[in-house]
mmCIF file with all atom_site columns, C-alpha atoms in Angstrom:
data_model
loop_
_atom_site.group_PDB
_atom_site.id
_atom_site.type_symbol
_atom_site.label_atom_id
_atom_site.label_alt_id
_atom_site.label_comp_id
_atom_site.label_asym_id
_atom_site.label_entity_id
_atom_site.label_seq_id
_atom_site.pdbx_PDB_ins_code
_atom_site.Cartn_x
_atom_site.Cartn_y
_atom_site.Cartn_z
_atom_site.occupancy
_atom_site.B_iso_or_equiv
_atom_site.pdbx_formal_charge
_atom_site.auth_seq_id
_atom_site.auth_comp_id
_atom_site.auth_asym_id
_atom_site.auth_atom_id
_atom_site.pdbx_PDB_model_num
ATOM 1   C CA . UNK A 1 1   ? -12.940 1.838   -33.669 1.00 0.00 ? 1   UNK A CA 1
ATOM 2   C CA . UNK A 1 2   ? -9.971  3.960   -32.697 1.00 0.00 ? 2   UNK A CA 1
ATOM 3   C CA . UNK A 1 3   ? -8.871  5.898   -35.782 1.00 0.00 ? 3   UNK A CA 1
ATOM 4   C CA . UNK A 1 4   ? -5.355  6.201   -34.342 1.00 0.00 ? 4   UNK A CA 1
ATOM 5   C CA . UNK A 1 5   ? -4.753  2.628   -35.500 1.00 0.00 ? 5   UNK A CA 1
ATOM 6   C CA . UNK A 1 6   ? -5.392  3.602   -39.111 1.00 0.00 ? 6   UNK A CA 1
ATOM 7   C CA . UNK A 1 7   ? -2.883  6.425   -39.096 1.00 0.00 ? 7   UNK A CA 1
ATOM 8   C CA . UNK A 1 8   ? -0.231  4.953   -36.829 1.00 0.00 ? 8   UNK A CA 1
ATOM 9   C CA . UNK A 1 9   ? 3.138   4.246   -38.375 1.00 0.00 ? 9   UNK A CA 1
ATOM 10  C CA . UNK A 1 10  ? 3.404   1.369   -35.894 1.00 0.00 ? 10  UNK A CA 1
ATOM 11  C CA . UNK A 1 11  ? 0.586   -0.521  -37.682 1.00 0.00 ? 11  UNK A CA 1
ATOM 12  C CA . UNK A 1 12  ? 1.954   -2.743  -40.414 1.00 0.00 ? 12  UNK A CA 1
ATOM 13  C CA . UNK A 1 13  ? -0.686  -5.469  -40.668 1.00 0.00 ? 13  UNK A CA 1
ATOM 14  C CA . UNK A 1 14  ? -3.759  -4.591  -42.693 1.00 0.00 ? 14  UNK A CA 1
ATOM 15  C CA . UNK A 1 15  ? -6.368  -7.333  -43.013 1.00 0.00 ? 15  UNK A CA 1
ATOM 16  C CA . UNK A 1 16  ? -7.514  -7.737  -46.603 1.00 0.00 ? 16  UNK A CA 1
ATOM 17  C CA . UNK A 1 17  ? -11.150 -6.792  -47.220 1.00 0.00 ? 17  UNK A CA 1
ATOM 18  C CA . UNK A 1 18  ? -13.066 -10.034 -47.772 1.00 0.00 ? 18  UNK A CA 1
ATOM 19  C CA . UNK A 1 19  ? -14.873 -8.729  -50.888 1.00 0.00 ? 19  UNK A CA 1
ATOM 20  C CA . UNK A 1 20  ? -11.595 -7.778  -52.577 1.00 0.00 ? 20  UNK A CA 1
ATOM 21  C CA . UNK A 1 21  ? -10.041 -11.135 -51.765 1.00 0.00 ? 21  UNK A CA 1
ATOM 22  C CA . UNK A 1 22  ? -13.128 -13.010 -52.988 1.00 0.00 ? 22  UNK A CA 1
ATOM 23  C CA . UNK A 1 23  ? -13.060 -11.117 -56.325 1.00 0.00 ? 23  UNK A CA 1
ATOM 24  C CA . UNK A 1 24  ? -9.382  -11.930 -56.806 1.00 0.00 ? 24  UNK A CA 1
ATOM 25  C CA . UNK A 1 25  ? -9.863  -15.535 -55.711 1.00 0.00 ? 25  UNK A CA 1
ATOM 26  C CA . UNK A 1 26  ? -12.587 -16.039 -58.316 1.00 0.00 ? 26  UNK A CA 1
ATOM 27  C CA . UNK A 1 27  ? -10.064 -14.955 -60.938 1.00 0.00 ? 27  UNK A CA 1
ATOM 28  C CA . UNK A 1 28  ? -6.911  -16.673 -59.644 1.00 0.00 ? 28  UNK A CA 1
ATOM 29  C CA . UNK A 1 29  ? -8.065  -19.586 -57.396 1.00 0.00 ? 29  UNK A CA 1
ATOM 30  C CA . UNK A 1 30  ? -5.439  -19.069 -54.689 1.00 0.00 ? 30  UNK A CA 1
ATOM 31  C CA . UNK A 1 31  ? -3.725  -22.023 -53.043 1.00 0.00 ? 31  UNK A CA 1
ATOM 32  C CA . UNK A 1 32  ? -1.530  -20.102 -50.570 1.00 0.00 ? 32  UNK A CA 1
ATOM 33  C CA . UNK A 1 33  ? -1.824  -16.988 -48.386 1.00 0.00 ? 33  UNK A CA 1
ATOM 34  C CA . UNK A 1 34  ? 1.868   -16.148 -47.936 1.00 0.00 ? 34  UNK A CA 1
ATOM 35  C CA . UNK A 1 35  ? 1.608   -13.489 -45.201 1.00 0.00 ? 35  UNK A CA 1
ATOM 36  C CA . UNK A 1 36  ? -1.260  -14.248 -42.859 1.00 0.00 ? 36  UNK A CA 1
ATOM 37  C CA . UNK A 1 37  ? -2.119  -14.845 -39.252 1.00 0.00 ? 37  UNK A CA 1
ATOM 38  C CA . UNK A 1 38  ? -4.148  -17.747 -37.969 1.00 0.00 ? 38  UNK A CA 1
ATOM 39  C CA . UNK A 1 39  ? -7.057  -15.349 -37.424 1.00 0.00 ? 39  UNK A CA 1
ATOM 40  C CA . UNK A 1 40  ? -7.091  -13.681 -40.860 1.00 0.00 ? 40  UNK A CA 1
ATOM 41  C CA . UNK A 1 41  ? -5.784  -16.316 -43.304 1.00 0.00 ? 41  UNK A CA 1
ATOM 42  C CA . UNK A 1 42  ? -7.699  -16.309 -46.558 1.00 0.00 ? 42  UNK A CA 1
ATOM 43  C CA . UNK A 1 43  ? -6.564  -19.746 -47.814 1.00 0.00 ? 43  UNK A CA 1
ATOM 44  C CA . UNK A 1 44  ? -6.450  -23.208 -46.257 1.00 0.00 ? 44  UNK A CA 1
ATOM 45  C CA . UNK A 1 45  ? -2.666  -23.160 -46.721 1.00 0.00 ? 45  UNK A CA 1
ATOM 46  C CA . UNK A 1 46  ? -0.988  -20.111 -45.230 1.00 0.00 ? 46  UNK A CA 1
ATOM 47  C CA . UNK A 1 47  ? 2.181   -18.847 -43.604 1.00 0.00 ? 47  UNK A CA 1
ATOM 48  C CA . UNK A 1 48  ? 2.165   -16.852 -40.396 1.00 0.00 ? 48  UNK A CA 1
ATOM 49  C CA . UNK A 1 49  ? 4.893   -14.608 -39.057 1.00 0.00 ? 49  UNK A CA 1
ATOM 50  C CA . UNK A 1 50  ? 6.242   -17.611 -37.180 1.00 0.00 ? 50  UNK A CA 1
ATOM 51  C CA . UNK A 1 51  ? 6.430   -19.634 -40.420 1.00 0.00 ? 51  UNK A CA 1
ATOM 52  C CA . UNK A 1 52  ? 8.292   -16.758 -42.124 1.00 0.00 ? 52  UNK A CA 1
ATOM 53  C CA . UNK A 1 53  ? 6.796   -16.784 -45.604 1.00 0.00 ? 53  UNK A CA 1
ATOM 54  C CA . UNK A 1 54  ? 9.909   -14.984 -46.848 1.00 0.00 ? 54  UNK A CA 1
ATOM 55  C CA . UNK A 1 55  ? 11.921  -18.148 -46.161 1.00 0.00 ? 55  UNK A CA 1
ATOM 56  C CA . UNK A 1 56  ? 9.414   -20.578 -47.741 1.00 0.00 ? 56  UNK A CA 1
ATOM 57  C CA . UNK A 1 57  ? 9.353   -22.013 -51.274 1.00 0.00 ? 57  UNK A CA 1
ATOM 58  C CA . UNK A 1 58  ? 6.182   -21.006 -53.124 1.00 0.00 ? 58  UNK A CA 1
ATOM 59  C CA . UNK A 1 59  ? 6.912   -23.043 -56.272 1.00 0.00 ? 59  UNK A CA 1
ATOM 60  C CA . UNK A 1 60  ? 3.808   -24.252 -58.087 1.00 0.00 ? 60  UNK A CA 1
ATOM 61  C CA . UNK A 1 61  ? 1.412   -22.242 -55.905 1.00 0.00 ? 61  UNK A CA 1
ATOM 62  C CA . UNK A 1 62  ? -1.089  -19.547 -56.777 1.00 0.00 ? 62  UNK A CA 1
ATOM 63  C CA . UNK A 1 63  ? -0.192  -17.076 -54.078 1.00 0.00 ? 63  UNK A CA 1
ATOM 64  C CA . UNK A 1 64  ? -2.057  -14.213 -52.466 1.00 0.00 ? 64  UNK A CA 1
ATOM 65  C CA . UNK A 1 65  ? 0.175   -11.872 -50.473 1.00 0.00 ? 65  UNK A CA 1
ATOM 66  C CA . UNK A 1 66  ? -0.862  -8.890  -48.366 1.00 0.00 ? 66  UNK A CA 1
ATOM 67  C CA . UNK A 1 67  ? 2.394   -8.458  -46.443 1.00 0.00 ? 67  UNK A CA 1
ATOM 68  C CA . UNK A 1 68  ? 3.255   -6.331  -43.444 1.00 0.00 ? 68  UNK A CA 1
ATOM 69  C CA . UNK A 1 69  ? 3.592   -2.721  -44.576 1.00 0.00 ? 69  UNK A CA 1
ATOM 70  C CA . UNK A 1 70  ? 6.710   -0.818  -43.695 1.00 0.00 ? 70  UNK A CA 1
ATOM 71  C CA . UNK A 1 71  ? 9.624   0.683   -45.567 1.00 0.00 ? 71  UNK A CA 1
ATOM 72  C CA . UNK A 1 72  ? 11.860  -2.367  -45.347 1.00 0.00 ? 72  UNK A CA 1
ATOM 73  C CA . UNK A 1 73  ? 9.176   -5.054  -45.077 1.00 0.00 ? 73  UNK A CA 1
ATOM 74  C CA . UNK A 1 74  ? 7.224   -4.048  -48.169 1.00 0.00 ? 74  UNK A CA 1
ATOM 75  C CA . UNK A 1 75  ? 10.361  -4.037  -50.293 1.00 0.00 ? 75  UNK A CA 1
ATOM 76  C CA . UNK A 1 76  ? 11.461  -7.455  -49.016 1.00 0.00 ? 76  UNK A CA 1
ATOM 77  C CA . UNK A 1 77  ? 8.063   -8.968  -49.732 1.00 0.00 ? 77  UNK A CA 1
ATOM 78  C CA . UNK A 1 78  ? 7.906   -7.341  -53.173 1.00 0.00 ? 78  UNK A CA 1
ATOM 79  C CA . UNK A 1 79  ? 11.284  -8.852  -54.074 1.00 0.00 ? 79  UNK A CA 1
ATOM 80  C CA . UNK A 1 80  ? 10.175  -12.252 -52.749 1.00 0.00 ? 80  UNK A CA 1
ATOM 81  C CA . UNK A 1 81  ? 6.959   -12.148 -54.798 1.00 0.00 ? 81  UNK A CA 1
ATOM 82  C CA . UNK A 1 82  ? 8.874   -11.285 -57.962 1.00 0.00 ? 82  UNK A CA 1
ATOM 83  C CA . UNK A 1 83  ? 11.497  -14.009 -57.379 1.00 0.00 ? 83  UNK A CA 1
ATOM 84  C CA . UNK A 1 84  ? 8.976   -16.727 -56.533 1.00 0.00 ? 84  UNK A CA 1
ATOM 85  C CA . UNK A 1 85  ? 6.893   -15.912 -59.623 1.00 0.00 ? 85  UNK A CA 1
ATOM 86  C CA . UNK A 1 86  ? 9.909   -16.742 -61.788 1.00 0.00 ? 86  UNK A CA 1
ATOM 87  C CA . UNK A 1 87  ? 9.495   -20.393 -60.792 1.00 0.00 ? 87  UNK A CA 1
ATOM 88  C CA . UNK A 1 88  ? 7.501   -22.591 -63.213 1.00 0.00 ? 88  UNK A CA 1
ATOM 89  C CA . UNK A 1 89  ? 3.798   -22.858 -62.519 1.00 0.00 ? 89  UNK A CA 1
ATOM 90  C CA . UNK A 1 90  ? 3.795   -20.065 -59.941 1.00 0.00 ? 90  UNK A CA 1
ATOM 91  C CA . UNK A 1 91  ? 1.490   -17.053 -59.920 1.00 0.00 ? 91  UNK A CA 1
ATOM 92  C CA . UNK A 1 92  ? 1.764   -14.346 -57.273 1.00 0.00 ? 92  UNK A CA 1
ATOM 93  C CA . UNK A 1 93  ? -0.746  -11.585 -56.503 1.00 0.00 ? 93  UNK A CA 1
ATOM 94  C CA . UNK A 1 94  ? 0.500   -8.861  -54.169 1.00 0.00 ? 94  UNK A CA 1
ATOM 95  C CA . UNK A 1 95  ? -1.587  -6.182  -52.414 1.00 0.00 ? 95  UNK A CA 1
ATOM 96  C CA . UNK A 1 96  ? 0.522   -3.223  -51.265 1.00 0.00 ? 96  UNK A CA 1
ATOM 97  C CA . UNK A 1 97  ? 0.350   0.548   -50.926 1.00 0.00 ? 97  UNK A CA 1
ATOM 98  C CA . UNK A 1 98  ? 0.690   2.281   -54.315 1.00 0.00 ? 98  UNK A CA 1
ATOM 99  C CA . UNK A 1 99  ? 4.043   3.895   -53.727 1.00 0.00 ? 99  UNK A CA 1
ATOM 100 C CA . UNK A 1 100 ? 5.569   4.257   -57.160 1.00 0.00 ? 100 UNK A CA 1
ATOM 101 C CA . UNK A 1 101 ? 8.540   6.206   -55.824 1.00 0.00 ? 101 UNK A CA 1
ATOM 102 C CA . UNK A 1 102 ? 9.932   3.162   -53.990 1.00 0.00 ? 102 UNK A CA 1
ATOM 103 C CA . UNK A 1 103 ? 13.029  1.402   -55.327 1.00 0.00 ? 103 UNK A CA 1
ATOM 104 C CA . UNK A 1 104 ? 11.202  -1.935  -55.027 1.00 0.00 ? 104 UNK A CA 1
ATOM 105 C CA . UNK A 1 105 ? 8.481   -0.653  -57.374 1.00 0.00 ? 105 UNK A CA 1
ATOM 106 C CA . UNK A 1 106 ? 11.066  0.119   -60.043 1.00 0.00 ? 106 UNK A CA 1
ATOM 107 C CA . UNK A 1 107 ? 13.188  -2.977  -59.401 1.00 0.00 ? 107 UNK A CA 1
ATOM 108 C CA . UNK A 1 108 ? 10.488  -5.647  -59.189 1.00 0.00 ? 108 UNK A CA 1
ATOM 109 C CA . UNK A 1 109 ? 7.138   -4.319  -60.429 1.00 0.00 ? 109 UNK A CA 1
ATOM 110 C CA . UNK A 1 110 ? 7.459   -1.767  -63.247 1.00 0.00 ? 110 UNK A CA 1
ATOM 111 C CA . UNK A 1 111 ? 7.604   -3.614  -66.588 1.00 0.00 ? 111 UNK A CA 1
ATOM 112 C CA . UNK A 1 112 ? 7.776   -6.920  -64.712 1.00 0.00 ? 112 UNK A CA 1
ATOM 113 C CA . UNK A 1 113 ? 4.214   -7.333  -63.395 1.00 0.00 ? 113 UNK A CA 1
ATOM 114 C CA . UNK A 1 114 ? 0.660   -6.500  -64.290 1.00 0.00 ? 114 UNK A CA 1
ATOM 115 C CA . UNK A 1 115 ? -0.283  -3.482  -62.178 1.00 0.00 ? 115 UNK A CA 1
ATOM 116 C CA . UNK A 1 116 ? -3.854  -2.740  -61.100 1.00 0.00 ? 116 UNK A CA 1
ATOM 117 C CA . UNK A 1 117 ? -4.254  0.552   -59.267 1.00 0.00 ? 117 UNK A CA 1
ATOM 118 C CA . UNK A 1 118 ? -7.299  0.414   -57.012 1.00 0.00 ? 118 UNK A CA 1
ATOM 119 C CA . UNK A 1 119 ? -9.734  3.271   -57.233 1.00 0.00 ? 119 UNK A CA 1
ATOM 120 C CA . UNK A 1 120 ? -10.249 5.140   -53.993 1.00 0.00 ? 120 UNK A CA 1
ATOM 121 C CA . UNK A 1 121 ? -8.954  3.931   -50.654 1.00 0.00 ? 121 UNK A CA 1
ATOM 122 C CA . UNK A 1 122 ? -9.491  0.422   -49.338 1.00 0.00 ? 122 UNK A CA 1
ATOM 123 C CA . UNK A 1 123 ? -11.367 -0.195  -46.137 1.00 0.00 ? 123 UNK A CA 1
ATOM 124 C CA . UNK A 1 124 ? -9.119  -2.776  -44.561 1.00 0.00 ? 124 UNK A CA 1
ATOM 125 C CA . UNK A 1 125 ? -10.641 -4.968  -41.882 1.00 0.00 ? 125 UNK A CA 1
ATOM 126 C CA . UNK A 1 126 ? -9.955  -5.912  -38.320 1.00 0.00 ? 126 UNK A CA 1
ATOM 127 C CA . UNK A 1 127 ? -11.453 -9.187  -37.143 1.00 0.00 ? 127 UNK A CA 1
ATOM 128 C CA . UNK A 1 128 ? -13.541 -9.202  -40.320 1.00 0.00 ? 128 UNK A CA 1
ATOM 129 C CA . UNK A 1 129 ? -15.071 -5.768  -39.685 1.00 0.00 ? 129 UNK A CA 1
ATOM 130 C CA . UNK A 1 130 ? -14.368 -2.839  -42.043 1.00 0.00 ? 130 UNK A CA 1
ATOM 131 C CA . UNK A 1 131 ? -12.275 0.036   -40.719 1.00 0.00 ? 131 UNK A CA 1
ATOM 132 C CA . UNK A 1 132 ? -12.207 3.594   -42.013 1.00 0.00 ? 132 UNK A CA 1
ATOM 133 C CA . UNK A 1 133 ? -10.555 4.156   -45.380 1.00 0.00 ? 133 UNK A CA 1
ATOM 134 C CA . UNK A 1 134 ? -6.814  3.515   -45.474 1.00 0.00 ? 134 UNK A CA 1
ATOM 135 C CA . UNK A 1 135 ? -4.537  6.572   -45.353 1.00 0.00 ? 135 UNK A CA 1
ATOM 136 C CA . UNK A 1 136 ? -2.875  5.461   -48.608 1.00 0.00 ? 136 UNK A CA 1
ATOM 137 C CA . UNK A 1 137 ? -3.857  4.252   -52.094 1.00 0.00 ? 137 UNK A CA 1
ATOM 138 C CA . UNK A 1 138 ? -3.337  0.581   -52.918 1.00 0.00 ? 138 UNK A CA 1
ATOM 139 C CA . UNK A 1 139 ? -2.368  -1.507  -55.903 1.00 0.00 ? 139 UNK A CA 1
ATOM 140 C CA . UNK A 1 140 ? -2.459  -5.113  -56.958 1.00 0.00 ? 140 UNK A CA 1
ATOM 141 C CA . UNK A 1 141 ? 0.623   -6.536  -58.663 1.00 0.00 ? 141 UNK A CA 1
ATOM 142 C CA . UNK A 1 142 ? 0.366   -9.792  -60.584 1.00 0.00 ? 142 UNK A CA 1
ATOM 143 C CA . UNK A 1 143 ? 3.315   -11.918 -61.641 1.00 0.00 ? 143 UNK A CA 1
ATOM 144 C CA . UNK A 1 144 ? 2.738   -15.072 -63.647 1.00 0.00 ? 144 UNK A CA 1
ATOM 145 C CA . UNK A 1 145 ? 5.537   -17.421 -64.605 1.00 0.00 ? 145 UNK A CA 1
ATOM 146 C CA . UNK A 1 146 ? 4.205   -17.107 -68.172 1.00 0.00 ? 146 UNK A CA 1
ATOM 147 C CA . UNK A 1 147 ? 3.674   -13.306 -68.076 1.00 0.00 ? 147 UNK A CA 1
ATOM 148 C CA . UNK A 1 148 ? 5.581   -11.416 -70.770 1.00 0.00 ? 148 UNK A CA 1
ATOM 149 C CA . UNK A 1 149 ? 6.299   -7.712  -71.084 1.00 0.00 ? 149 UNK A CA 1
ATOM 150 C CA . UNK A 1 150 ? 4.575   -6.036  -74.001 1.00 0.00 ? 150 UNK A CA 1
#
């Protein structure tokens, strides 16, 4: 595997490690993968880039979202996840880089979602095969329509 892919700023699609998804799915029972491709979708129902998950209604779904990573894209998807989770019966689980300095972290995650910082660096996959460790830490953000700040 060419390590240049892992460190390239041009790469914005990071396939979720199957074991991580399976652990989360056992807890949440996902019904929708909101940012997938036909080759890496984790749920029977999913949106590809062509479907534009940002433009879809996720109401009533239990959503897994590992969006494209990039300065603008990550913020747009974070906002979308937060907004969709405000709809009744909707739960959203977002996997993104742990960048707590981002405006989107402060606007849509901090004190609005459950945050799970992942220990170490994920080994994202390509075609189901693990790559080297990611060049960034990751976090899971969970919004539930019934979630309350403490």
